[in-house]
XYZ file of C-alpha atoms in Angstrom:
95
model
C 39.555 95.953 -41.941
C 37.153 96.478 -39.064
C 37.535 94.976 -35.618
C 35.382 91.958 -34.832
C 32.272 92.745 -32.857
C 31.597 91.079 -29.528
C 28.605 88.762 -29.413
C 26.121 88.961 -26.600
C 25.970 85.988 -24.234
C 22.353 85.447 -25.320
C 23.413 85.100 -28.954
C 26.216 82.720 -28.061
C 23.813 80.611 -25.977
C 21.411 80.328 -28.896
C 24.237 79.541 -31.338
C 25.659 76.781 -29.124
C 22.192 75.294 -28.541
C 21.721 75.020 -32.308
C 25.159 73.420 -32.622
C 24.217 70.947 -29.891
C 21.109 69.887 -31.808
C 23.100 69.529 -35.052
C 25.837 67.522 -33.316
C 23.204 65.238 -31.788
C 21.624 64.672 -35.201
C 25.068 63.957 -36.687
C 25.783 61.468 -33.892
C 22.529 59.616 -34.520
C 23.238 59.583 -38.246
C 26.762 58.236 -37.649
C 25.558 55.495 -35.314
C 22.794 54.443 -37.704
C 25.310 54.174 -40.548
C 27.625 52.047 -38.400
C 30.401 54.576 -37.844
C 30.813 54.166 -34.095
C 34.062 56.150 -33.632
C 32.673 59.143 -35.513
C 29.428 58.874 -33.562
C 31.341 59.034 -30.292
C 33.137 62.182 -31.484
C 29.778 63.785 -32.322
C 28.379 62.830 -28.898
C 31.376 64.452 -27.218
C 30.893 67.580 -29.316
C 27.194 67.621 -28.418
C 28.125 67.433 -24.729
C 30.590 70.304 -25.073
C 28.126 72.551 -26.887
C 25.391 71.659 -24.400
C 27.603 72.800 -21.524
C 28.493 75.981 -23.398
C 24.822 76.756 -24.057
C 23.998 76.193 -20.386
C 26.920 78.429 -19.271
C 26.072 81.321 -21.564
C 22.354 81.099 -20.764
C 23.165 81.284 -17.069
C 25.591 84.134 -17.705
C 22.884 86.063 -19.575
C 20.517 85.695 -16.637
C 23.207 86.784 -14.172
C 24.066 89.871 -16.237
C 20.387 90.810 -16.505
C 19.896 90.402 -12.755
C 22.993 92.512 -12.031
C 21.791 95.249 -14.366
C 18.387 95.209 -12.673
C 20.005 95.463 -9.234
C 22.213 98.336 -10.412
C 19.224 100.190 -11.825
C 17.257 99.684 -8.622
C 20.131 100.876 -6.422
C 20.736 103.883 -8.676
C 17.053 104.794 -8.447
C 17.149 104.430 -4.673
C 20.276 106.586 -4.437
C 18.699 109.182 -6.681
C 15.614 109.302 -4.460
C 17.792 109.625 -1.373
C 19.752 112.498 -2.901
C 16.567 114.434 -3.696
C 15.385 114.494 -0.096
C 16.473 117.496 1.921
C 17.349 116.783 5.539
C 15.457 118.910 8.003
C 17.392 121.049 10.451
C 16.253 122.083 13.888
C 18.131 125.390 13.770
C 16.432 128.539 12.715
C 18.043 130.361 9.797
C 20.421 133.099 10.761
C 19.309 136.646 10.115
C 21.537 139.632 9.650
C 20.588 142.997 11.072
């Protein structure tokens, strides 16, 4: 049996947003049919999934920004390492 694969935060955000829409539709359906307690449960579930979608969307943006900063700093460090400092001393010669 293989190990479960980790989902990306972007995929989780999309999945929870879809669940939020489905829970909202189920809540409306429950309220229309007169099942108030079940409708309240669906509203609470919609709120939970909405918060999860918001969290994972924000996390995706933060991870992307951190990766961009890391790439920029690595490029800057690489450019700094390629420059050769100038010396004011003349090279030593052997006779």
